């Protein structure tokens, strides 16, 4: 009797959780709002997180970007090179509230897995950024394809399909209805709003039948506007709500059984499907399943409707239904990191293949119904490892990461074409419990009293204690029973490597956090360097870069937390700099004459910059490029030729974001560093330490 009650208490614990990316910074659907809570939880994706989490997109200058996307700052990381030794390392860091990690020897209270993915697109130039609401073909293509943060917080529009596009024998009428509606949808995509997935992808989701093989407990997934249950409805999203153009079924399940391509292939705006970066699990035998299911190198099939249909995507999710019921073709689509358009023959493609030790390059067609061969670069299989252990009900650090927030070391991709890409990263945190067998439970266990089937879990069930009728009731909602949370970054750019980076490992050193004290920033975090302890070899490279916003005011509405933005300098603004200190228990930077770090380093980007130039640039967050002109930036931006107003001591007039420099080392040594604006002994610390070790020691 007592045991039953205890089991009940244990169940209650398993309901809410959140996940927040701290590096690269997760948006949690924020854009640039100065309120503590995000304006629109449905802006781009379904996070299921607290409204207060997340960071604003970066501002390039000392003022808010407002409506001008060119005044936003996208982080710019250098790509990896073609070999393992030429990795560009990026620490992906996050917190998750409900615990993760553990295995059957060290049991946890939930099953948990974390999926990290990214989607990339050819970056192009300023001219590629869509402008206005023009209805020319090029305008429409750009507006519907260009992956962006946008400048306002509204969700993109969508007009849903009706049965007249689907039911009946009059193919012309169906085509007309579909074409009219989708043309309206394409025209109605707003340049000013964020875009990750495309409206084409979401429409395909609406037509695609929900996978009837899935376990939905006692949830009743109502039919949508087409008269059947589409993949916009899942156990967790049974009312079919839309967030951005994300497909709920694809969001909830991984690996997904259909291709995640965002539209027909457009060479100038090449966009990848979701590329798997890492899968972290409490069950390491999952890794085989993930390797076999990752879209990166396993083509996925879907139903393509015949030429007579204007709509090319079908309802069916298996071959028999596709060919018998829809007269479609069951087609395999292959994922790609990029297509090297310059390599237009097999021989040219093989040249890339011979030098690329990281990706899988093949001369092949992108889909099984076509013979149009291209030089296809596929990403490596995702890193699969044990998820970092964290405790439940706690947005804290992990034992496995030695007191850091949950982390995984990732390699940025290598793009053999040498073309800059713009990407977004997503992290999903998925928890489920053992009340039902996660692998053996499927649609046959869905609640259906007419067939005598009782779901292993039901909403708010009663517990029978010693024959008394229903004295205890559990707080349990089956759409949260087994639940996925998500965060995504703002758009960032991956730059091709410079010649001086050949053969070298590169590390990224960034800043996390936003303005405010511990309760004001929660569930986001205060400022810190990421990583704030880093040991590298003198042969390796270091890219120090940060981004910040000018609108992190944390104003009302406060949601369920505190408003306000305690910090130094102008309210609402994030600022950072990097100065050497002589010891880490000090809080005062060393005078330049006493520093050792700037004698140890040289800029790969601007080898002519002196140590003093670099010290000035890092201390002022790029307000000055250096002492005198070394060719690094425009005249007037150096201390000696300055045409600027006086530099404000708390960096108020310095840019919120700073590309920094990639540094190479002339000798080993140690550097303890501090951000002078935000470090304040007793109430805020923003310091770090870098150990550069002699090469033989690594
Ligand atoms: C990336 O695209 C943006 C326009 O969105 C442009 O301003 C920037 O210069 C591009 N960066 C690179 C490295 O091509
Ligand atoms: C979450 O876990 C459930 C149960 O193991 C699984 O069916 C689903 O695919 C997972 N989803 C994601 C996004 O990992
Ligand atoms: C671990 O994963 C494997 C394969 O994905 C599955 O068969 C097994 O049941 C899982 N074990 C546990 C304890 O969940
Ligand atoms: C965090 O991780 C770094 C390695 O990246 C390690 O050196 C450090 O000890 C860890 N813990 C803390 C509290 O910094
Ligand atoms: C330190 O705390 C005080 C008082 O709460 C606050 O006004 C100040 O801005 C804080 N300093 C920093 C660097 O945040
Ligand atoms: C800097 O170096 C000078 C000369 O060696 C020394 O006199 C001075 O005390 C040092 N200052 C600090 C802050 O260490
Ligand atoms: C540091 O914080 C204290 C409060 O702890 C505050 O009184 C002081 O003004 C701050 N000073 C600086 C320089 O940030």
mmCIF file of C-alpha atoms in Angstrom, residues 467-643:
data_model
loop_
_atom_site.group_PDB
_atom_site.id
_atom_site.type_symbol
_atom_site.label_atom_id
_atom_site.label_comp_id
_atom_site.label_asym_id
_atom_site.label_seq_id
_atom_site.Cartn_x
_atom_site.Cartn_y
_atom_site.Cartn_z
ATOM 1 C CA UNK A 467 -9.427 -1.107 -2.017
ATOM 2 C CA UNK A 468 -10.573 2.393 -1.113
ATOM 3 C CA UNK A 469 -11.928 4.059 -4.158
ATOM 4 C CA UNK A 470 -9.556 6.544 -5.785
ATOM 5 C CA UNK A 471 -8.149 8.486 -2.826
ATOM 6 C CA UNK A 472 -5.054 9.770 -4.597
ATOM 7 C CA UNK A 473 -4.704 11.450 -7.885
ATOM 8 C CA UNK A 474 -1.469 11.996 -9.762
ATOM 9 C CA UNK A 475 -0.723 15.216 -11.562
ATOM 10 C CA UNK A 476 0.171 13.787 -14.898
ATOM 11 C CA UNK A 477 -0.481 14.925 -18.412
ATOM 12 C CA UNK A 478 0.269 12.338 -21.022
ATOM 13 C CA UNK A 479 1.350 14.914 -23.578
ATOM 14 C CA UNK A 480 4.186 15.743 -21.179
ATOM 15 C CA UNK A 481 5.004 12.130 -20.530
ATOM 16 C CA UNK A 482 8.055 11.701 -22.594
ATOM 17 C CA UNK A 483 8.711 15.233 -23.612
ATOM 18 C CA UNK A 484 11.067 17.172 -25.822
ATOM 19 C CA UNK A 485 12.411 20.665 -25.137
ATOM 20 C CA UNK A 486 14.389 22.751 -27.509
ATOM 21 C CA UNK A 487 16.568 25.783 -27.898
ATOM 22 C CA UNK A 488 18.106 27.266 -31.035
ATOM 23 C CA UNK A 489 20.818 29.810 -31.691
ATOM 24 C CA UNK A 490 20.492 32.930 -33.761
ATOM 25 C CA UNK A 491 22.045 32.702 -37.218
ATOM 26 C CA UNK A 492 25.848 32.512 -37.265
ATOM 27 C CA UNK A 493 28.371 32.448 -40.090
ATOM 28 C CA UNK A 494 31.017 29.816 -40.827
ATOM 29 C CA UNK A 495 33.963 31.392 -42.605
ATOM 30 C CA UNK A 496 36.382 29.571 -44.860
ATOM 31 C CA UNK A 497 39.816 29.216 -43.305
ATOM 32 C CA UNK A 498 42.653 31.582 -44.156
ATOM 33 C CA UNK A 499 45.938 30.275 -45.560
ATOM 34 C CA UNK A 500 47.659 30.907 -42.244
ATOM 35 C CA UNK A 501 45.374 28.362 -40.565
ATOM 36 C CA UNK A 502 46.454 25.411 -42.683
ATOM 37 C CA UNK A 503 47.244 22.320 -40.640
ATOM 38 C CA UNK A 504 46.229 23.979 -37.369
ATOM 39 C CA UNK A 505 43.730 23.200 -34.669
ATOM 40 C CA UNK A 506 41.648 26.277 -33.795
ATOM 41 C CA UNK A 507 39.791 26.990 -30.537
ATOM 42 C CA UNK A 508 36.956 29.429 -30.041
ATOM 43 C CA UNK A 509 36.903 31.570 -26.906
ATOM 44 C CA UNK A 510 33.608 33.426 -26.469
ATOM 45 C CA UNK A 511 31.449 35.074 -23.847
ATOM 46 C CA UNK A 512 28.160 33.802 -22.488
ATOM 47 C CA UNK A 513 25.473 35.549 -20.473
ATOM 48 C CA UNK A 514 23.445 38.721 -20.471
ATOM 49 C CA UNK A 515 23.214 41.842 -18.397
ATOM 50 C CA UNK A 516 21.708 41.532 -14.932
ATOM 51 C CA UNK A 517 22.239 39.807 -11.633
ATOM 52 C CA UNK A 518 21.619 36.174 -10.873
ATOM 53 C CA UNK A 519 17.855 36.395 -10.375
ATOM 54 C CA UNK A 520 17.344 38.929 -13.146
ATOM 55 C CA UNK A 521 19.061 36.814 -15.769
ATOM 56 C CA UNK A 522 17.592 33.475 -14.670
ATOM 57 C CA UNK A 523 16.968 31.042 -16.353
ATOM 58 C CA UNK A 524 19.617 32.507 -18.680
ATOM 59 C CA UNK A 525 22.996 33.172 -17.083
ATOM 60 C CA UNK A 526 25.287 36.017 -16.031
ATOM 61 C CA UNK A 527 28.407 36.914 -17.976
ATOM 62 C CA UNK A 528 31.388 34.601 -18.210
ATOM 63 C CA UNK A 529 33.988 33.571 -20.733
ATOM 64 C CA UNK A 530 33.393 30.188 -22.430
ATOM 65 C CA UNK A 531 35.586 28.338 -21.772
ATOM 66 C CA UNK A 532 36.945 30.290 -18.822
ATOM 67 C CA UNK A 533 39.740 27.753 -18.447
ATOM 68 C CA UNK A 534 41.477 26.606 -21.561
ATOM 69 C CA UNK A 535 44.710 24.711 -22.091
ATOM 70 C CA UNK A 536 46.048 24.649 -25.639
ATOM 71 C CA UNK A 537 49.318 23.919 -27.337
ATOM 72 C CA UNK A 538 51.480 26.692 -28.717
ATOM 73 C CA UNK A 539 50.981 25.222 -32.199
ATOM 74 C CA UNK A 540 47.239 25.775 -32.012
ATOM 75 C CA UNK A 541 45.176 28.858 -32.808
ATOM 76 C CA UNK A 542 42.757 30.824 -30.683
ATOM 77 C CA UNK A 543 39.853 32.926 -31.944
ATOM 78 C CA UNK A 544 38.569 35.325 -29.287
ATOM 79 C CA UNK A 545 35.193 36.797 -30.218
ATOM 80 C CA UNK A 546 32.048 37.960 -28.473
ATOM 81 C CA UNK A 547 28.592 39.266 -29.175
ATOM 82 C CA UNK A 548 26.128 41.266 -27.133
ATOM 83 C CA UNK A 549 22.868 43.147 -27.406
ATOM 84 C CA UNK A 550 21.913 46.740 -26.649
ATOM 85 C CA UNK A 551 18.405 45.796 -25.548
ATOM 86 C CA UNK A 552 18.925 43.370 -22.653
ATOM 87 C CA UNK A 553 17.024 45.694 -20.320
ATOM 88 C CA UNK A 554 15.071 42.856 -18.746
ATOM 89 C CA UNK A 555 12.115 45.215 -18.362
ATOM 90 C CA UNK A 556 8.513 44.361 -17.500
ATOM 91 C CA UNK A 557 6.672 42.060 -18.095
ATOM 92 C CA UNK A 558 8.808 40.068 -15.625
ATOM 93 C CA UNK A 559 6.888 36.812 -15.981
ATOM 94 C CA UNK A 560 7.681 34.640 -12.988
ATOM 95 C CA UNK A 561 10.991 36.353 -12.226
ATOM 96 C CA UNK A 562 12.549 39.692 -11.404
ATOM 97 C CA UNK A 563 12.949 42.572 -13.842
ATOM 98 C CA UNK A 564 15.928 44.954 -13.909
ATOM 99 C CA UNK A 565 19.417 44.823 -15.340
ATOM 100 C CA UNK A 566 22.004 45.527 -12.629
ATOM 101 C CA UNK A 567 25.345 46.108 -14.279
ATOM 102 C CA UNK A 568 27.856 48.749 -15.199
ATOM 103 C CA UNK A 569 27.476 51.237 -18.035
ATOM 104 C CA UNK A 570 24.405 52.138 -20.067
ATOM 105 C CA UNK A 571 21.306 50.184 -19.065
ATOM 106 C CA UNK A 572 20.348 47.313 -21.342
ATOM 107 C CA UNK A 573 23.746 47.041 -23.015
ATOM 108 C CA UNK A 574 26.132 44.087 -23.016
ATOM 109 C CA UNK A 575 29.808 45.004 -23.335
ATOM 110 C CA UNK A 576 32.974 42.972 -23.008
ATOM 111 C CA UNK A 577 36.703 43.362 -23.259
ATOM 112 C CA UNK A 578 39.782 41.269 -22.630
ATOM 113 C CA UNK A 579 42.775 42.476 -20.611
ATOM 114 C CA UNK A 580 45.573 40.567 -19.016
ATOM 115 C CA UNK A 581 45.908 40.404 -15.249
ATOM 116 C CA UNK A 582 49.015 39.249 -13.448
ATOM 117 C CA UNK A 583 47.225 36.747 -11.175
ATOM 118 C CA UNK A 584 43.740 35.267 -11.139
ATOM 119 C CA UNK A 585 43.008 36.319 -7.563
ATOM 120 C CA UNK A 586 43.475 39.959 -8.540
ATOM 121 C CA UNK A 587 40.811 42.149 -10.082
ATOM 122 C CA UNK A 588 42.995 44.770 -11.657
ATOM 123 C CA UNK A 589 44.439 44.458 -15.154
ATOM 124 C CA UNK A 590 48.171 44.799 -15.590
ATOM 125 C CA UNK A 591 49.542 47.957 -17.195
ATOM 126 C CA UNK A 592 50.533 47.194 -20.776
ATOM 127 C CA UNK A 593 54.242 47.454 -19.917
ATOM 128 C CA UNK A 594 53.843 44.606 -17.450
ATOM 129 C CA UNK A 595 51.841 42.259 -19.693
ATOM 130 C CA UNK A 596 53.405 39.127 -21.177
ATOM 131 C CA UNK A 597 50.520 37.896 -23.309
ATOM 132 C CA UNK A 598 50.814 40.448 -26.093
ATOM 133 C CA UNK A 599 54.454 39.408 -26.624
ATOM 134 C CA UNK A 600 53.337 35.811 -26.985
ATOM 135 C CA UNK A 601 50.842 36.327 -29.795
ATOM 136 C CA UNK A 602 50.427 37.482 -33.359
ATOM 137 C CA UNK A 603 47.220 37.982 -35.361
ATOM 138 C CA UNK A 604 46.583 35.513 -38.169
ATOM 139 C CA UNK A 605 44.063 37.943 -39.672
ATOM 140 C CA UNK A 606 46.416 40.947 -39.552
ATOM 141 C CA UNK A 607 50.013 39.797 -39.052
ATOM 142 C CA UNK A 608 51.163 43.422 -39.161
ATOM 143 C CA UNK A 609 49.301 44.343 -35.990
ATOM 144 C CA UNK A 610 51.720 44.717 -33.058
ATOM 145 C CA UNK A 611 51.134 43.391 -29.554
ATOM 146 C CA UNK A 612 50.133 46.894 -28.535
ATOM 147 C CA UNK A 613 47.635 47.170 -31.407
ATOM 148 C CA UNK A 614 46.058 43.908 -30.303
ATOM 149 C CA UNK A 615 45.983 44.941 -26.648
ATOM 150 C CA UNK A 616 44.224 48.191 -27.582
ATOM 151 C CA UNK A 617 41.717 46.471 -29.808
ATOM 152 C CA UNK A 618 40.813 43.779 -27.247
ATOM 153 C CA UNK A 619 40.648 46.327 -24.406
ATOM 154 C CA UNK A 620 38.261 48.590 -26.307
ATOM 155 C CA UNK A 621 36.140 45.837 -27.922
ATOM 156 C CA UNK A 622 37.330 47.084 -31.294
ATOM 157 C CA UNK A 623 36.495 50.753 -30.694
ATOM 158 C CA UNK A 624 40.079 51.349 -31.750
ATOM 159 C CA UNK A 625 41.798 48.935 -34.123
ATOM 160 C CA UNK A 626 45.176 49.698 -32.590
ATOM 161 C CA UNK A 627 47.696 52.429 -32.081
ATOM 162 C CA UNK A 628 48.456 53.299 -35.687
ATOM 163 C CA UNK A 629 47.189 52.136 -39.036
ATOM 164 C CA UNK A 630 48.445 48.620 -39.812
ATOM 165 C CA UNK A 631 45.944 48.009 -42.579
ATOM 166 C CA UNK A 632 43.385 46.377 -40.288
ATOM 167 C CA UNK A 633 40.608 48.935 -40.598
ATOM 168 C CA UNK A 634 39.675 52.357 -41.858
ATOM 169 C CA UNK A 635 41.679 55.480 -41.144
ATOM 170 C CA UNK A 636 40.357 57.374 -38.167
ATOM 171 C CA UNK A 637 39.853 54.224 -36.098
ATOM 172 C CA UNK A 638 43.249 54.136 -34.406
ATOM 173 C CA UNK A 639 44.339 55.872 -31.249
ATOM 174 C CA UNK A 640 46.776 58.104 -33.176
ATOM 175 C CA UNK A 641 44.530 59.094 -36.058
ATOM 176 C CA UNK A 642 41.233 58.931 -34.216
ATOM 177 C CA UNK A 643 38.341 60.913 -35.625
#
